[in-house]
Coordinates of C-alpha atoms and ligand atoms in Angstrom, one line a residue:
X1 CA -9.0 -15.3 2.0
X2 CA -5.5 -13.5 3.0
X3 CA -4.2 -10.9 0.7
X4 CA -7.3 -9.9 -1.0
X5 CA -9.2 -8.8 2.3
X6 CA -7.0 -5.4 1.4
X7 CA -9.9 -4.8 -1.1
X8 CA -12.6 -5.1 0.9
X9 CA -11.6 -3.0 4.1
X10 CA -9.5 -0.8 2.3
X11 CA -12.6 0.6 0.7
X12 CA -14.7 0.0 3.7
X13 CA -12.4 2.2 5.5
X14 CA -12.8 4.7 2.6
X15 CA -16.7 4.9 3.2
X16 CA -16.5 4.5 7.0
X17 CA -14.2 8.2 6.6
X18 CA -17.1 9.4 3.9
X19 CA -19.8 8.4 6.3
X20 CA -17.8 10.2 9.2
X21 CA -17.4 13.0 7.3
X22 CA -21.3 13.4 6.2
X23 CA -22.5 12.3 9.0
X24 CA -23.6 16.1 10.4
X25 CA -24.3 17.3 7.2
X26 CA -27.2 14.9 6.0
X27 CA -27.1 11.6 7.0
X28 CA -29.6 12.1 10.0
X29 CA -32.3 13.7 7.8
X30 CA -32.2 10.8 5.0
X31 CA -32.3 8.4 8.3
X32 CA -35.8 9.7 10.2
X33 CA -37.2 10.3 5.8
X34 CA -36.9 6.3 5.7
X35 CA -38.0 5.4 9.0
X36 CA -41.0 7.9 8.4
X37 CA -41.8 6.2 5.0
X38 CA -43.6 2.4 5.6
X39 CA -42.3 1.5 1.8
X40 CA -38.6 2.4 2.6
X41 CA -39.0 0.6 6.1
X42 CA -39.5 -2.6 4.4
X43 CA -37.0 -1.7 2.3
X44 CA -34.5 -1.4 4.6
X45 CA -35.3 -4.3 6.6
X46 CA -34.6 -6.2 3.7
X47 CA -31.7 -4.5 2.9
X48 CA -30.2 -5.4 7.1
X49 CA -31.2 -8.8 6.4
X50 CA -29.6 -9.4 2.9
X51 CA -26.0 -7.8 4.6
X52 CA -26.9 -9.7 7.6
X53 CA -27.0 -13.1 6.0
X54 CA -24.0 -12.1 3.8
X55 CA -21.8 -11.3 6.8
X56 CA -22.8 -14.8 8.4
X57 CA -21.9 -16.8 5.5
X58 CA -18.6 -14.9 5.3
X59 CA -18.0 -15.8 9.3
X60 CA -19.1 -19.0 9.1
X61 CA -17.4 -20.4 6.0
X62 CA -14.3 -18.9 5.4
X63 CA -12.8 -21.6 3.3
X64 CA -15.8 -20.6 0.1
X65 CA -14.4 -17.0 1.9
X66 CA -10.7 -18.3 1.2
X67 CA -11.1 -19.2 -2.6
X68 CA -13.3 -16.5 -3.5
X69 CA -11.0 -14.1 -2.3
X70 CA -7.9 -15.0 -4.2
X71 CA -9.3 -15.0 -7.3
X72 CA -10.4 -12.0 -7.2
X73 CA -7.1 -10.6 -6.2
X74 CA -5.4 -12.5 -9.0
X75 CA -7.9 -10.7 -11.2
X76 CA -7.4 -7.3 -9.7
X77 CA -4.1 -6.9 -10.8
X78 CA -4.5 -4.2 -13.5
X79 CA -1.3 -2.9 -15.3
X80 CA 0.5 0.0 -13.1
X81 CA -3.0 0.8 -11.6
X82 CA -2.9 3.7 -9.6
X83 CA -5.7 3.5 -6.6
X84 CA -7.3 6.0 -4.5
X85 CA -6.7 9.4 -5.8
X86 CA -3.3 9.2 -5.5
X87 CA -0.9 11.9 -8.3
X88 CA 1.9 12.1 -5.9
X89 CA 5.0 14.3 -7.2
X90 CA 8.3 13.4 -6.0
X91 CA 11.1 16.5 -5.5
X92 CA 14.6 15.5 -6.8
X93 CA 16.7 17.4 -4.0
X94 CA 19.9 18.2 -4.3
X95 CA 22.0 15.3 -3.1
X96 CA 23.3 16.1 0.5
X97 CA 19.6 15.8 1.4
X98 CA 19.3 12.0 0.9
X99 CA 22.0 9.9 -1.9
X100 CA 24.7 12.1 -1.1
X101 CA 24.6 11.1 2.7
X102 CA 25.2 7.3 1.4
X103 CA 28.7 7.9 0.4
X104 CA 29.8 8.1 4.2
X105 CA 28.1 5.3 4.8
X106 CA 30.4 4.0 7.4
X107 CA 29.7 6.9 9.2
X108 CA 26.0 7.2 9.3
X109 CA 25.3 6.1 12.4
X110 CA 27.5 6.3 15.7
X111 CA 26.7 3.0 16.7
X112 CA 27.3 0.8 13.2
X113 CA 28.3 0.6 10.0
X114 CA 25.4 1.4 7.9
X115 CA 26.8 0.5 5.0
X116 CA 25.8 -2.9 4.6
X117 CA 22.3 -2.0 5.1
X118 CA 21.6 1.0 3.0
X119 CA 22.3 -1.3 0.3
X120 CA 19.8 -2.4 -2.1
X121 CA 18.1 0.9 -1.7
X122 CA 18.0 0.2 1.9
X123 CA 16.7 -3.6 2.5
X124 CA 20.0 -4.2 3.2
X125 CA 21.9 -7.9 2.5
X126 CA 20.1 -10.9 0.7
X127 CA 19.4 -13.6 3.4
X128 CA 20.0 -16.7 2.0
X129 CA 19.1 -19.1 5.1
X130 CA 15.2 -18.6 5.0
X131 CA 14.0 -22.4 4.5
X132 CA 11.2 -21.2 2.8
X133 CA 11.6 -21.3 -1.7
X134 CA 9.4 -18.1 -2.9
X135 CA 9.9 -18.6 -6.7
X136 CA 12.6 -17.2 -8.9
X137 CA 13.8 -13.7 -6.7
X138 CA 14.7 -13.8 -3.2
X139 CA 12.1 -11.7 -1.3
X140 CA 14.4 -12.0 2.2
X141 CA 16.5 -9.1 3.1
X142 CA 18.3 -8.6 6.8
X143 CA 16.9 -5.1 6.5
X144 CA 17.6 -2.9 8.9
X145 CA 15.4 -1.5 11.8
X146 CA 15.4 2.4 11.3
X147 CA 15.3 2.5 7.0
X148 CA 12.2 3.1 6.2
X149 CA 12.9 6.3 4.5
X150 CA 15.4 4.8 2.1
X151 CA 12.4 1.7 1.3
X152 CA 9.7 4.3 0.8
X153 CA 12.0 6.5 -1.8
X154 CA 12.4 4.1 -3.7
X155 CA 9.2 2.3 -3.9
X156 CA 7.5 5.9 -4.4
X157 CA 9.8 6.1 -7.4
X158 CA 8.6 3.4 -8.7
X159 CA 5.2 3.3 -8.0
X160 CA 1.9 3.7 -10.6
X161 CA 1.0 6.5 -8.6
X162 CA 3.9 9.0 -9.7
X163 CA 3.6 12.3 -11.4
X164 CA 6.3 14.2 -13.2
X165 CA 3.8 17.4 -13.4
X166 CA 3.4 19.2 -9.7
X167 CA 0.2 20.9 -11.7
X168 CA -1.0 17.2 -11.2
X169 CA -0.3 16.5 -7.9
X170 CA -2.1 16.1 -5.2
X171 CA 1.4 14.8 -3.1
X172 CA 4.4 16.7 -2.5
X173 CA 6.8 13.9 -1.6
X174 CA 10.5 15.6 0.0
X175 CA 12.6 11.9 -0.1
X176 CA 15.1 13.6 3.1
X177 CA 17.0 10.8 4.7
X178 CA 16.6 12.3 7.8
X179 CA 17.5 9.4 10.2
X180 CA 20.4 8.4 8.8
X181 CA 21.4 11.8 8.9
X182 CA 20.5 12.4 12.5
X183 CA 21.8 9.3 13.7
X184 CA 25.4 10.4 12.4
X185 CA 25.0 13.6 14.4
X186 CA 23.8 12.1 17.7
X187 CA 27.6 13.0 19.5
X188 CA 27.7 16.1 17.4
X189 CA 27.7 19.1 20.6
X190 CA 26.7 21.9 18.8
X191 CA 23.4 22.6 18.1
X192 CA 23.7 24.5 15.0
X193 CA 26.0 22.5 13.1
X194 CA 23.6 19.8 14.5
X195 CA 20.8 20.7 13.0
X196 CA 22.0 23.0 9.6
X197 CA 21.1 20.1 7.3
X198 CA 17.2 20.2 8.5
X199 CA 17.3 24.3 8.7
X200 CA 18.6 23.7 5.0
X201 CA 15.9 21.7 4.0
X202 CA 13.6 23.9 4.9
X203 CA 15.2 26.9 3.0
X204 CA 15.1 24.9 0.2
X205 CA 11.3 23.8 0.2
X206 CA 10.7 27.4 1.2
X207 CA 11.5 29.0 -2.0
X208 CA 9.8 26.1 -4.1
X209 CA 6.1 27.7 -6.0
X210 CA 4.9 23.9 -5.4
X211 CA 5.1 24.3 -1.2
X212 CA 3.8 28.4 -1.8
X213 CA 1.2 27.1 -3.4
X214 CA -0.6 25.7 -0.4
X215 CA 1.9 26.5 2.2
X216 CA 3.3 23.3 2.1
X217 CA 0.3 21.4 4.0
X218 CA 0.5 19.2 0.7
X219 CA 4.4 18.3 0.9
X220 CA 5.6 15.4 3.3
X221 CA 8.9 13.7 4.7
X222 CA 9.2 9.9 5.8
X223 CA 11.3 9.3 8.4
X224 CA 13.2 5.5 9.1
X225 CA 13.3 7.0 13.0
X226 CA 11.5 8.4 15.9
X227 CA 9.6 11.4 16.5
X228 CA 12.3 12.3 19.6
X229 CA 15.2 11.7 16.9
X230 CA 13.9 15.3 15.3
X231 CA 12.0 17.0 18.9
X232 CA 15.3 18.2 20.1
X233 CA 13.9 20.1 23.7
X234 CA 15.8 23.2 25.6
X235 CA 14.5 21.6 29.1
X236 CA 14.7 17.8 28.2
X237 CA 18.1 15.8 28.2
X238 CA 19.8 15.8 25.2
X239 CA 20.3 12.7 24.0
X240 CA 21.2 13.6 20.5
X241 CA 18.2 15.2 18.5
X242 CA 17.5 17.7 16.0
X243 CA 15.4 19.9 15.8
X244 CA 13.8 19.2 12.4
X245 CA 9.7 18.5 13.2
X246 CA 10.0 21.5 15.5
X247 CA 10.8 23.7 12.4
X248 CA 7.6 25.8 11.7
X249 CA 7.6 25.0 7.8
X250 CA 7.4 21.5 8.8
X251 CA 4.6 22.0 11.0
X252 CA 2.4 22.2 7.7
X253 CA 3.7 19.2 6.9
X254 CA 3.0 15.7 6.9
X255 CA 5.3 13.3 8.9
X256 CA 5.7 9.7 8.4
X257 CA 7.7 8.4 10.9
X258 CA 8.1 4.5 12.5
X259 CA 7.2 6.6 16.1
X260 CA 4.8 9.3 16.3
X261 CA 5.0 11.6 19.3
X262 CA 1.3 11.1 21.0
X263 CA 0.6 14.5 22.5
X264 CA 2.8 16.6 20.1
X265 CA 2.5 15.0 17.2
X266 CA -1.1 16.0 15.4
X267 CA 1.0 16.1 11.7
X268 CA 2.8 12.8 12.9
X269 CA 1.3 9.3 11.4
X270 CA 3.0 5.8 11.8
X271 CA 4.1 4.1 9.7
X272 CA 5.2 0.4 9.9
X273 CA 8.8 -0.4 11.1
X274 CA 10.3 -2.6 8.0
X275 CA 10.6 -6.4 8.2
X276 CA 12.5 -9.0 6.2
X277 CA 9.9 -9.8 3.8
X278 CA 10.1 -7.9 1.0
X279 CA 7.9 -9.6 -2.2
X280 CA 7.2 -8.6 -5.7
X281 CA 4.1 -10.4 -6.5
X282 CA 1.2 -11.7 -5.2
X283 CA 2.5 -15.4 -5.2
X284 CA 5.7 -14.5 -2.7
X285 CA 3.0 -13.2 0.0
X286 CA 0.4 -15.8 -0.6
X287 CA 2.8 -18.2 -0.3
X288 CA 4.2 -16.9 3.0
X289 CA 0.8 -16.5 4.7
X290 CA 0.0 -19.7 4.1
X291 CA 3.1 -21.2 5.5
X292 CA 2.1 -19.0 8.7
X293 CA -1.2 -20.1 8.5
X294 CA -0.3 -23.5 8.9
X295 CA 2.6 -23.1 11.2
X296 CA 3.2 -25.5 14.3
X297 CA 3.0 -22.9 17.4
X298 CA 4.3 -25.2 20.5
X299 CA 4.8 -22.5 22.6
X300 CA 1.7 -20.2 24.1
X301 CA 4.1 -17.5 24.4
X302 CA 7.1 -15.8 23.6
X303 CA 9.8 -12.6 23.9
X304 CA 12.9 -11.2 22.4
X305 CA 14.7 -9.3 24.0
X306 CA 17.4 -8.0 26.1
X307 CA 17.0 -6.1 29.8
X308 CA 17.3 -2.5 30.4
X309 CA 19.4 -0.5 32.1
X310 CA 17.3 1.7 34.4
X311 CA 14.4 2.2 36.4
X312 CA 10.9 2.7 34.7
X313 CA 11.6 1.3 31.5
X314 CA 13.5 -1.6 32.7
X315 CA 11.1 -2.9 35.4
X316 CA 8.0 -4.7 32.6
X317 CA 11.0 -6.2 30.7
X318 CA 13.0 -7.4 33.4
X319 CA 9.3 -8.5 35.1
X320 CA 8.2 -10.3 31.5
X321 CA 11.7 -11.9 31.1
X322 CA 11.5 -13.4 34.8
X323 CA 7.3 -14.4 34.0
X324 CA 8.9 -16.2 30.6
X325 CA 11.8 -18.0 32.1
X326 CA 9.0 -18.9 35.1
X327 CA 6.6 -21.2 32.4
X328 CA 6.8 -24.0 31.0
X329 CA 5.3 -22.4 28.0
X330 CA 7.2 -19.5 27.3
X331 CA 10.6 -18.9 24.7
X332 CA 13.0 -16.8 25.7
X333 CA 15.7 -15.7 23.6
X334 CA 17.7 -13.2 25.5
X335 CA 19.5 -10.5 24.2
X336 CA 22.1 -9.6 26.5
X337 CA 25.3 -10.0 26.0
X338 CA 25.2 -9.2 22.2
X339 CA 23.7 -12.8 22.1
X340 CA 23.9 -13.5 18.2
X341 CA 20.9 -14.9 17.5
X342 CA 19.1 -11.5 18.4
X343 CA 21.0 -10.5 14.6
X344 CA 19.8 -13.2 12.8
X345 CA 16.6 -12.7 11.0
X346 CA 15.5 -16.2 10.7
X347 CA 16.3 -17.2 14.2
X348 CA 14.0 -14.3 15.6
X349 CA 11.3 -15.3 12.7
X350 CA 11.3 -18.9 13.7
X351 CA 11.2 -18.3 17.3
X352 CA 7.7 -16.4 16.6
X353 CA 6.1 -18.8 14.1
X354 CA 6.0 -21.7 16.9
X355 CA 4.6 -18.9 19.2
X356 CA 0.7 -18.3 19.4
X357 CA 1.4 -15.3 21.6
X358 CA 4.6 -12.5 20.8
X359 CA 5.1 -9.9 24.5
X360 CA 5.7 -6.3 23.0
X361 CA 7.5 -4.6 25.8
X362 CA 8.5 -1.1 25.5
X363 CA 12.2 -0.5 24.8
X364 CA 14.0 2.0 24.2
X365 CA 11.1 4.3 23.1
X366 CA 7.0 3.2 22.7
X367 CA 7.3 1.0 19.7
X368 CA 9.3 -1.8 18.5
X369 CA 10.4 -3.4 15.5
X370 CA 9.6 -6.8 17.0
X371 CA 5.9 -5.8 16.7
X372 CA 6.0 -6.0 12.3
X373 CA 8.4 -9.3 12.8
X374 CA 5.7 -11.2 15.3
X375 CA 2.7 -9.9 12.8
X376 CA 5.2 -11.4 10.0
X377 CA 5.1 -14.4 12.2
X378 CA 1.3 -14.9 12.1
X379 CA 1.8 -14.4 16.3
X380 CA -0.4 -12.2 18.0
X381 CA 1.5 -9.2 19.2
X382 CA 0.6 -8.7 23.4
X383 CA 0.8 -5.3 24.0
X384 CA 1.7 -3.5 26.9
X385 CA 1.6 0.6 26.7
X386 CA -1.1 2.1 24.3
X387 CA 1.1 3.8 22.6
X388 CA 3.5 0.8 21.2
X389 CA 1.0 0.2 18.7
X390 CA -2.6 1.8 18.8
X391 CA -1.8 5.2 18.7
X392 CA 0.2 5.2 15.8
X393 CA -0.5 3.1 12.9
X394 CA -3.5 4.2 12.8
X395 CA -4.1 4.0 8.9
X396 CA -2.5 0.3 9.0
X397 CA -4.3 -1.7 12.4
X398 CA -8.1 -2.5 12.4
X399 CA -9.8 0.2 14.6
X400 CA -10.5 -2.5 17.7
X401 CA -7.5 -3.8 18.9
X402 CA -9.2 -7.1 20.4
X403 CA -9.0 -8.1 17.1
X404 CA -5.9 -8.3 16.6
X405 CA -4.4 -7.9 20.0
X406 CA -4.4 -8.6 23.8
X407 CA -3.7 -5.9 26.1
X408 CA -2.6 -5.5 29.5
X409 CA -1.8 -1.9 31.5
X410 CA 1.8 -2.4 32.6
X411 CA 0.5 -0.9 35.8
X412 CA -2.2 -3.3 36.1
X413 CA -2.8 -6.9 37.8
X414 CA -2.9 -8.6 34.2
X415 CA 0.9 -8.0 33.3
X416 CA 1.7 -9.6 36.5
X417 CA 0.5 -12.7 35.7
X418 CA 0.5 -13.3 31.3
X419 CA 0.8 -17.0 31.0
X420 CA -3.0 -17.2 32.8
X421 CA -4.3 -14.3 30.9
X422 CA -2.9 -15.8 27.9
X423 CA -4.6 -19.4 28.9
X424 CA -8.0 -18.0 29.6
X425 CA -8.5 -16.9 26.1
X426 CA -11.0 -19.6 24.2
X427 CA -9.3 -21.1 21.1
X428 CA -11.8 -20.1 19.0
X429 CA -10.5 -16.9 19.8
X430 CA -7.4 -17.2 19.6
X431 CA -7.8 -18.2 16.2
X432 CA -9.7 -15.5 15.1
X433 CA -7.4 -13.6 16.2
X434 CA -4.6 -15.1 14.6
X435 CA -6.5 -14.9 11.2
X436 CA -6.8 -11.1 11.5
X437 CA -3.0 -10.8 12.2
X438 CA -2.3 -13.2 9.1
X439 CA -5.0 -10.9 6.9
X440 CA -3.1 -7.9 8.3
X441 CA 0.4 -8.9 6.7
X442 CA 0.4 -7.2 3.1
X443 CA -0.4 -3.5 4.3
X444 CA 2.4 -3.4 7.3
X445 CA 4.8 -5.1 4.3
X446 CA 7.4 -2.9 2.7
X447 CA 7.1 -4.5 -1.0
X448 CA 10.6 -5.0 -2.8
X449 CA 10.6 -1.1 -4.7
X450 CA 11.6 -3.0 -8.1
X451 CA 8.7 -5.0 -8.0
X452 CA 6.4 -4.4 -11.4
X453 CA 3.3 -2.6 -10.8
X454 CA 1.9 -5.6 -12.9
X455 CA 2.8 -8.2 -11.2
X456 CA 2.5 -6.6 -7.3
X457 CA -1.3 -7.3 -7.1
X458 CA -1.4 -6.5 -3.0
X459 CA -1.8 -3.2 -1.3
X460 CA 1.6 -2.5 1.0
X461 CA 2.5 -0.1 3.5
X462 CA 3.5 2.7 0.8
X463 CA 0.3 1.9 -1.2
X464 CA -1.8 2.4 2.0
X465 CA -0.1 5.5 3.5
X466 CA -0.4 7.4 -0.1
X467 CA -4.1 6.6 0.1
X468 CA -4.0 7.5 3.5
X469 CA -2.5 10.7 3.0
X470 CA -4.0 11.6 -0.1
X471 CA -7.7 11.6 2.2
X472 CA -6.0 13.4 5.0
X473 CA -4.3 16.2 2.7
X474 CA -7.5 16.7 1.1
X475 CA -9.3 17.1 4.0
X476 CA -6.8 19.4 5.0
X477 CA -6.8 21.9 2.1
X478 CA -10.1 22.2 1.2
Ligands
NAG501 C1 16.6 -1.8 -9.1 O1 16.8 -1.5 -10.0 C2 17.4 -1.0 -10.5 C3 17.7 -0.9 -12.2 O2 18.0 -2.0 -12.8 C4 18.9 -1.1 -9.8 O3 19.7 -0.6 -10.5 C5 18.9 -1.5 -8.4 O4 19.9 -2.4 -8.0 C6 17.4 -2.2 -7.9 N1 17.0 -2.7 -6.6 C7 17.1 -3.7 -6.0 C8 16.9 -3.5 -4.6 O5 17.0 -4.6 -6.4
NAG502 C1 28.8 26.6 16.7 O1 29.3 25.9 15.3 C2 28.6 27.4 14.8 C3 29.0 27.3 13.5 O2 30.3 26.6 12.6 C4 29.6 28.3 15.2 O3 29.5 29.6 14.4 C5 29.0 28.4 17.0 O4 30.4 29.3 17.6 C6 29.4 27.1 17.5 N1 29.1 27.5 18.7 C7 29.5 27.0 19.7 C8 29.0 26.9 21.0 O5 30.8 26.5 19.9
NAG503 C1 2.4 27.3 7.7 O1 0.6 27.4 7.2 C2 0.0 28.7 7.2 C3 -1.1 28.8 6.8 O2 -2.2 27.9 7.2 C4 1.4 30.3 6.9 O3 0.5 31.1 7.8 C5 2.6 30.1 7.0 O4 3.2 30.9 6.8 C6 2.8 28.2 7.2 N1 4.6 28.4 7.4 C7 5.3 28.3 6.6 C8 6.9 27.7 7.5 O5 5.5 28.0 5.8

């Protein structure tokens, strides 16, 4: 049931998109034609009846659905098959824009030494304290939250939809490690120096023949940090951002980022933060999904996070910590004073696997990696801002937020009595939501970049992003 749900849902999305685009053109007249013709009316009735019957089957007999879908998955993985009209060309950039930056990995972030984190194509160090045996290759890594750009790069390089012929490509990937670079320059006072590499990238791109063909509209970058780090404003406070996403050339491109600017980011598309699980096979994925499905969850809810200094964002965090401490049904993992448990992935996932709901307070920005750790653990996320997920990851999340999450506005009354609100949700609803959350795991996971195309057998975050991007670019270029 778990994995393969992506098949129907991927095509369903495509279908919905298609319908949306055609709606105004043709469907209205077809529809009236059908209604006015008795023969067709009967056929339509029969069709609707059968569809409903089928839906009921799927709903009411989930176990049948399980076994069915697992078989589908196994048969589906044909060797190196590229799905979804994607043909992606990967620029071979001068090393200064990506791999060359890694030589100074201890200088890449003003707060941390990134050397352990950039290892293994950005997966980081293997984790051997995960108490789950998942076959021969270990899929667990202590992955850094801001490293998606490296994993994305490694995965696309090895992707069945990659083409080496720019003439045949419908997508052009510019593998710039912009997040790693910007965090190495946070303390650079001179803006010219801070922006230099971004400006250099744009100079490089604009003279490329492939750029000129569509003014870069079919080009994209993927960034492991939030868009705020690349959108310095003259009026706002200077927290170290550069100007990358404000450059006219980059505005013509699509920008994949772990957090988009909901107001000025029309060319920005949210991609998941990487969590710790990077499976190479659908077997590993299914084993994990079954494990979180069967997990015992004694806690109603949990919160993992640090109190924040300052007023605005701190308010909701402090409120949560207070409510969690007061509740016997809440598990709190408080991350102040460098609590080592907060840096231990197995500890974090354990807390989440034992909880039914995981509170997602906005952090330094709207989004949190923790949202993806929670989903990976089968823990239903509770959001307090629409910008923590709903306005961010449209390509990856079900359209209907209540299918997989709970929303309590941070200004509203519900967020003042979290336990009470969560306790009122009927058990069946909780189970349905959790099933949806567990079904979402594959699409939000970054598969191991070296996974063979034959074995992977499920669509991961990179597959979903490339397919959605190809549709999007197809629509803006035509
Ligand atoms: C992927 O394979 C290449 C070539 O065999 C190897 O150099 C690299 O370390 C592998 N990456 C990971 C993350 O294991
Ligand atoms: C910033 O750096 C550039 C290039 O090195 C230099 O020309 C400029 O004078 C510097 N600006 C300031 C304010 O120091
Ligand atoms: C961006 O695209 C527009 C066409 O939509 C084009 O006129 C403009 O020159 C492009 N900008 C750059 C920097 O390539």
